[in-house]
Amino acid sequence: MGGGHRWFGAPVACRIPCGNQSGKPTSSSGRPQTEIIRASFAFSIYDFEGKGKIDAYNLGDVLRALNSNPTLATIEKLGGTKKKGEKQLTVEEFLPIYSQAKKDKDQGCYEDFLECLKLYDKNENGLMLGAELTHTLLALGEKLDDEQVNEVVKDCMDPEDDDGMIPYASFLRKMCDGYGAKPAEETEASAEG
């Protein structure tokens, strides 16, 4: 995992499941119609004033709600801002940004992060010290602040055992899927049925 990756991205309340887009009707821009609908829906969640615009400060949150995992540097490159109120985006401006973010290969996935956390699994039994995980979230990659780490720990980390160990794979699955989201297998099964 290279430098500059955000370990897990900020927790997002809304995760919109992705389906197979092949064979679906497309818009004049070439994007599948269902993709445009999903992206527009996610955009509307962050349109807090109902004016058809979002603050560019929330760009990363919208992209993460669409199952993208951009780094902070990527968000800034795509037009996101570090301060609220600096710039507004319309849905027409957002859709090409979303398409570009989907093409970005500089983001990790569950398997990448799992390999990293295995480095802390001294006994190779699927457990690591909870304190090491917390330290990792605070110190590596695009660092999280104390408040963000506390929220992640509260929402996603299983209780430590008597030795202070936690199962890191279930923590990571909750982080990558979005806490409270259905596991990928359930989402695929419900889409097929």
mmCIF file of N, CA and C in Angstrom, residues 76-138:
data_model
loop_
_atom_site.group_PDB
_atom_site.id
_atom_site.type_symbol
_atom_site.label_atom_id
_atom_site.label_comp_id
_atom_site.label_asym_id
_atom_site.label_seq_id
_atom_site.Cartn_x
_atom_site.Cartn_y
_atom_site.Cartn_z
ATOM 1 N N GLU A 76 -9.335 16.457 -3.821
ATOM 2 C CA GLU A 76 -8.921 17.832 -4.117
ATOM 3 C C GLU A 76 -8.657 18.006 -5.616
ATOM 4 N N LYS A 77 -8.028 17.008 -6.238
ATOM 5 C CA LYS A 77 -7.744 17.062 -7.671
ATOM 6 C C LYS A 77 -9.038 17.099 -8.490
ATOM 7 N N LEU A 78 -10.075 16.419 -7.997
ATOM 8 C CA LEU A 78 -11.355 16.370 -8.706
ATOM 9 C C LEU A 78 -12.233 17.595 -8.465
ATOM 10 N N GLY A 79 -11.802 18.482 -7.569
ATOM 11 C CA GLY A 79 -12.551 19.715 -7.345
ATOM 12 C C GLY A 79 -13.113 19.867 -5.946
ATOM 13 N N GLY A 80 -12.835 18.930 -5.057
ATOM 14 C CA GLY A 80 -13.276 19.060 -3.673
ATOM 15 C C GLY A 80 -12.502 20.163 -2.973
ATOM 16 N N THR A 81 -13.099 20.713 -1.927
ATOM 17 C CA THR A 81 -12.438 21.788 -1.181
ATOM 18 C C THR A 81 -12.218 21.368 0.266
ATOM 19 N N LYS A 82 -11.288 22.034 0.926
ATOM 20 C CA LYS A 82 -10.973 21.730 2.322
ATOM 21 C C LYS A 82 -11.846 22.517 3.292
ATOM 22 N N LYS A 83 -12.518 23.566 2.794
ATOM 23 C CA LYS A 83 -13.359 24.404 3.647
ATOM 24 C C LYS A 83 -14.776 24.466 3.076
ATOM 25 N N LYS A 84 -15.737 24.494 3.973
ATOM 26 C CA LYS A 84 -17.137 24.619 3.561
ATOM 27 C C LYS A 84 -17.382 25.999 2.955
ATOM 28 N N GLY A 85 -18.286 26.033 1.978
ATOM 29 C CA GLY A 85 -18.719 27.305 1.406
ATOM 30 C C GLY A 85 -17.834 27.885 0.329
ATOM 31 N N GLU A 86 -16.731 27.242 -0.021
ATOM 32 C CA GLU A 86 -15.833 27.795 -1.037
ATOM 33 C C GLU A 86 -16.346 27.598 -2.448
ATOM 34 N N LYS A 87 -17.071 26.484 -2.685
ATOM 35 C CA LYS A 87 -17.456 26.131 -4.045
ATOM 36 C C LYS A 87 -18.691 25.239 -3.998
ATOM 37 N N GLN A 88 -19.590 25.425 -4.943
ATOM 38 C CA GLN A 88 -20.788 24.596 -5.071
ATOM 39 C C GLN A 88 -20.699 23.797 -6.375
ATOM 40 N N LEU A 89 -21.271 22.596 -6.374
ATOM 41 C CA LEU A 89 -21.307 21.762 -7.568
ATOM 42 C C LEU A 89 -22.750 21.400 -7.893
ATOM 43 N N THR A 90 -23.092 21.425 -9.182
ATOM 44 C CA THR A 90 -24.396 20.951 -9.624
ATOM 45 C C THR A 90 -24.258 19.468 -9.966
ATOM 46 N N VAL A 91 -25.379 18.788 -10.134
ATOM 47 C CA VAL A 91 -25.329 17.374 -10.486
ATOM 48 C C VAL A 91 -24.665 17.190 -11.858
ATOM 49 N N GLU A 92 -24.881 18.140 -12.766
ATOM 50 C CA GLU A 92 -24.254 18.065 -14.094
ATOM 51 C C GLU A 92 -22.725 18.159 -13.993
ATOM 52 N N GLU A 93 -22.241 18.917 -13.021
ATOM 53 C CA GLU A 93 -20.792 19.010 -12.793
ATOM 54 C C GLU A 93 -20.285 17.780 -12.044
ATOM 55 N N PHE A 94 -21.134 17.213 -11.198
ATOM 56 C CA PHE A 94 -20.734 16.070 -10.379
ATOM 57 C C PHE A 94 -20.598 14.779 -11.186
ATOM 58 N N LEU A 95 -21.489 14.535 -12.142
ATOM 59 C CA LEU A 95 -21.479 13.248 -12.861
ATOM 60 C C LEU A 95 -20.138 12.950 -13.551
ATOM 61 N N PRO A 96 -19.517 13.908 -14.253
ATOM 62 C CA PRO A 96 -18.201 13.612 -14.831
ATOM 63 C C PRO A 96 -17.123 13.396 -13.759
ATOM 64 N N ILE A 97 -17.253 14.080 -12.625
ATOM 65 C CA ILE A 97 -16.307 13.892 -11.520
ATOM 66 C C ILE A 97 -16.429 12.465 -10.998
ATOM 67 N N TYR A 98 -17.673 12.001 -10.831
ATOM 68 C CA TYR A 98 -17.920 10.633 -10.372
ATOM 69 C C TYR A 98 -17.341 9.624 -11.362
ATOM 70 N N SER A 99 -17.544 9.840 -12.653
ATOM 71 C CA SER A 99 -16.985 8.936 -13.663
ATOM 72 C C SER A 99 -15.469 8.869 -13.564
ATOM 73 N N GLN A 100 -14.845 10.029 -13.372
ATOM 74 C CA GLN A 100 -13.391 10.070 -13.241
ATOM 75 C C GLN A 100 -12.939 9.344 -11.977
ATOM 76 N N ALA A 101 -13.657 9.531 -10.869
ATOM 77 C CA ALA A 101 -13.299 8.871 -9.608
ATOM 78 C C ALA A 101 -13.403 7.355 -9.735
ATOM 79 N N LYS A 102 -14.380 6.877 -10.500
ATOM 80 C CA LYS A 102 -14.528 5.435 -10.695
ATOM 81 C C LYS A 102 -13.341 4.845 -11.459
ATOM 82 N N LYS A 103 -12.735 5.642 -12.319
ATOM 83 C CA LYS A 103 -11.583 5.170 -13.107
ATOM 84 C C LYS A 103 -10.293 5.181 -12.302
ATOM 85 N N ASP A 104 -10.269 5.931 -11.206
ATOM 86 C CA ASP A 104 -9.063 6.089 -10.402
ATOM 87 C C ASP A 104 -8.651 4.760 -9.783
ATOM 88 N N LYS A 105 -7.445 4.363 -10.024
ATOM 89 C CA LYS A 105 -6.930 3.086 -9.500
ATOM 90 C C LYS A 105 -6.175 3.273 -8.188
ATOM 91 N N ASP A 106 -6.039 4.515 -7.713
ATOM 92 C CA ASP A 106 -5.293 4.797 -6.486
ATOM 93 C C ASP A 106 -6.197 4.710 -5.264
ATOM 94 N N GLN A 107 -6.835 3.544 -5.105
ATOM 95 C CA GLN A 107 -7.660 3.320 -3.936
ATOM 96 C C GLN A 107 -7.561 1.854 -3.561
ATOM 97 N N GLY A 108 -7.606 1.588 -2.302
ATOM 98 C CA GLY A 108 -7.487 0.217 -1.837
ATOM 99 C C GLY A 108 -8.835 -0.464 -1.780
ATOM 100 N N CYS A 109 -8.786 -1.781 -1.620
ATOM 101 C CA CYS A 109 -9.999 -2.557 -1.452
ATOM 102 C C CYS A 109 -9.818 -3.447 -0.220
ATOM 103 N N TYR A 110 -10.838 -4.183 0.117
ATOM 104 C CA TYR A 110 -10.823 -5.036 1.297
ATOM 105 C C TYR A 110 -9.576 -5.921 1.330
ATOM 106 N N GLU A 111 -9.279 -6.581 0.228
ATOM 107 C CA GLU A 111 -8.146 -7.511 0.189
ATOM 108 C C GLU A 111 -6.817 -6.797 0.423
ATOM 109 N N ASP A 112 -6.653 -5.592 -0.129
ATOM 110 C CA ASP A 112 -5.426 -4.814 0.080
ATOM 111 C C ASP A 112 -5.245 -4.485 1.562
ATOM 112 N N PHE A 113 -6.315 -4.001 2.179
ATOM 113 C CA PHE A 113 -6.245 -3.609 3.584
ATOM 114 C C PHE A 113 -6.055 -4.829 4.486
ATOM 115 N N LEU A 114 -6.681 -5.949 4.106
ATOM 116 C CA LEU A 114 -6.537 -7.175 4.894
ATOM 117 C C LEU A 114 -5.074 -7.609 4.932
ATOM 118 N N GLU A 115 -4.403 -7.544 3.798
ATOM 119 C CA GLU A 115 -2.984 -7.910 3.751
ATOM 120 C C GLU A 115 -2.158 -7.010 4.663
ATOM 121 N N CYS A 116 -2.491 -5.736 4.715
ATOM 122 C CA CYS A 116 -1.770 -4.811 5.596
ATOM 123 C C CYS A 116 -1.978 -5.175 7.061
ATOM 124 N N LEU A 117 -3.213 -5.474 7.432
ATOM 125 C CA LEU A 117 -3.497 -5.777 8.836
ATOM 126 C C LEU A 117 -2.921 -7.133 9.256
ATOM 127 N N LYS A 118 -2.712 -8.020 8.306
ATOM 128 C CA LYS A 118 -2.097 -9.320 8.635
ATOM 129 C C LYS A 118 -0.689 -9.129 9.193
ATOM 130 N N LEU A 119 -0.057 -8.020 8.861
ATOM 131 C CA LEU A 119 1.279 -7.736 9.396
ATOM 132 C C LEU A 119 1.266 -7.611 10.918
ATOM 133 N N TYR A 120 0.108 -7.238 11.477
ATOM 134 C CA TYR A 120 -0.025 -7.073 12.922
ATOM 135 C C TYR A 120 -0.534 -8.339 13.614
ATOM 136 N N ASP A 121 -0.813 -9.372 12.838
ATOM 137 C CA ASP A 121 -1.343 -10.638 13.364
ATOM 138 C C ASP A 121 -0.169 -11.548 13.713
ATOM 139 N N LYS A 122 0.389 -11.337 14.886
ATOM 140 C CA LYS A 122 1.606 -12.050 15.296
ATOM 141 C C LYS A 122 1.425 -13.566 15.361
ATOM 142 N N ASN A 123 0.224 -14.034 15.775
ATOM 143 C CA ASN A 123 -0.031 -15.468 15.919
ATOM 144 C C ASN A 123 -0.711 -16.081 14.697
ATOM 145 N N GLU A 124 -0.928 -15.276 13.661
ATOM 146 C CA GLU A 124 -1.590 -15.721 12.439
ATOM 147 C C GLU A 124 -2.911 -16.436 12.743
ATOM 148 N N ASN A 125 -3.700 -15.822 13.638
ATOM 149 C CA ASN A 125 -4.976 -16.414 14.036
ATOM 150 C C ASN A 125 -6.163 -15.477 13.772
ATOM 151 N N GLY A 126 -5.947 -14.424 12.971
ATOM 152 C CA GLY A 126 -7.029 -13.505 12.645
ATOM 153 C C GLY A 126 -7.264 -12.422 13.688
ATOM 154 N N LEU A 127 -6.352 -12.326 14.677
ATOM 155 C CA LEU A 127 -6.512 -11.334 15.751
ATOM 156 C C LEU A 127 -5.320 -10.387 15.784
ATOM 157 N N MET A 128 -5.590 -9.168 16.206
ATOM 158 C CA MET A 128 -4.525 -8.198 16.443
ATOM 159 C C MET A 128 -4.910 -7.370 17.658
ATOM 160 N N LEU A 129 -3.948 -6.696 18.237
ATOM 161 C CA LEU A 129 -4.235 -5.836 19.382
ATOM 162 C C LEU A 129 -5.121 -4.669 18.950
ATOM 163 N N GLY A 130 -6.186 -4.433 19.685
ATOM 164 C CA GLY A 130 -7.053 -3.301 19.402
ATOM 165 C C GLY A 130 -6.295 -1.989 19.462
ATOM 166 N N ALA A 131 -5.355 -1.891 20.394
ATOM 167 C CA ALA A 131 -4.549 -0.671 20.541
ATOM 168 C C ALA A 131 -3.694 -0.426 19.302
ATOM 169 N N GLU A 132 -3.181 -1.513 18.684
ATOM 170 C CA GLU A 132 -2.389 -1.350 17.460
ATOM 171 C C GLU A 132 -3.258 -0.852 16.314
ATOM 172 N N LEU A 133 -4.480 -1.355 16.236
ATOM 173 C CA LEU A 133 -5.385 -0.892 15.187
ATOM 174 C C LEU A 133 -5.707 0.588 15.375
ATOM 175 N N THR A 134 -6.005 0.973 16.589
ATOM 176 C CA THR A 134 -6.292 2.377 16.881
ATOM 177 C C THR A 134 -5.086 3.255 16.529
ATOM 178 N N HIS A 135 -3.895 2.816 16.919
ATOM 179 C CA HIS A 135 -2.677 3.571 16.599
ATOM 180 C C HIS A 135 -2.496 3.678 15.088
ATOM 181 N N THR A 136 -2.757 2.588 14.369
ATOM 182 C CA THR A 136 -2.610 2.579 12.915
ATOM 183 C C THR A 136 -3.549 3.603 12.277
ATOM 184 N N LEU A 137 -4.776 3.660 12.746
ATOM 185 C CA LEU A 137 -5.739 4.619 12.205
ATOM 186 C C LEU A 137 -5.302 6.061 12.469
ATOM 187 N N LEU A 138 -4.636 6.274 13.592
ATOM 188 C CA LEU A 138 -4.179 7.619 13.945
ATOM 189 C C LEU A 138 -2.885 8.017 13.237
#
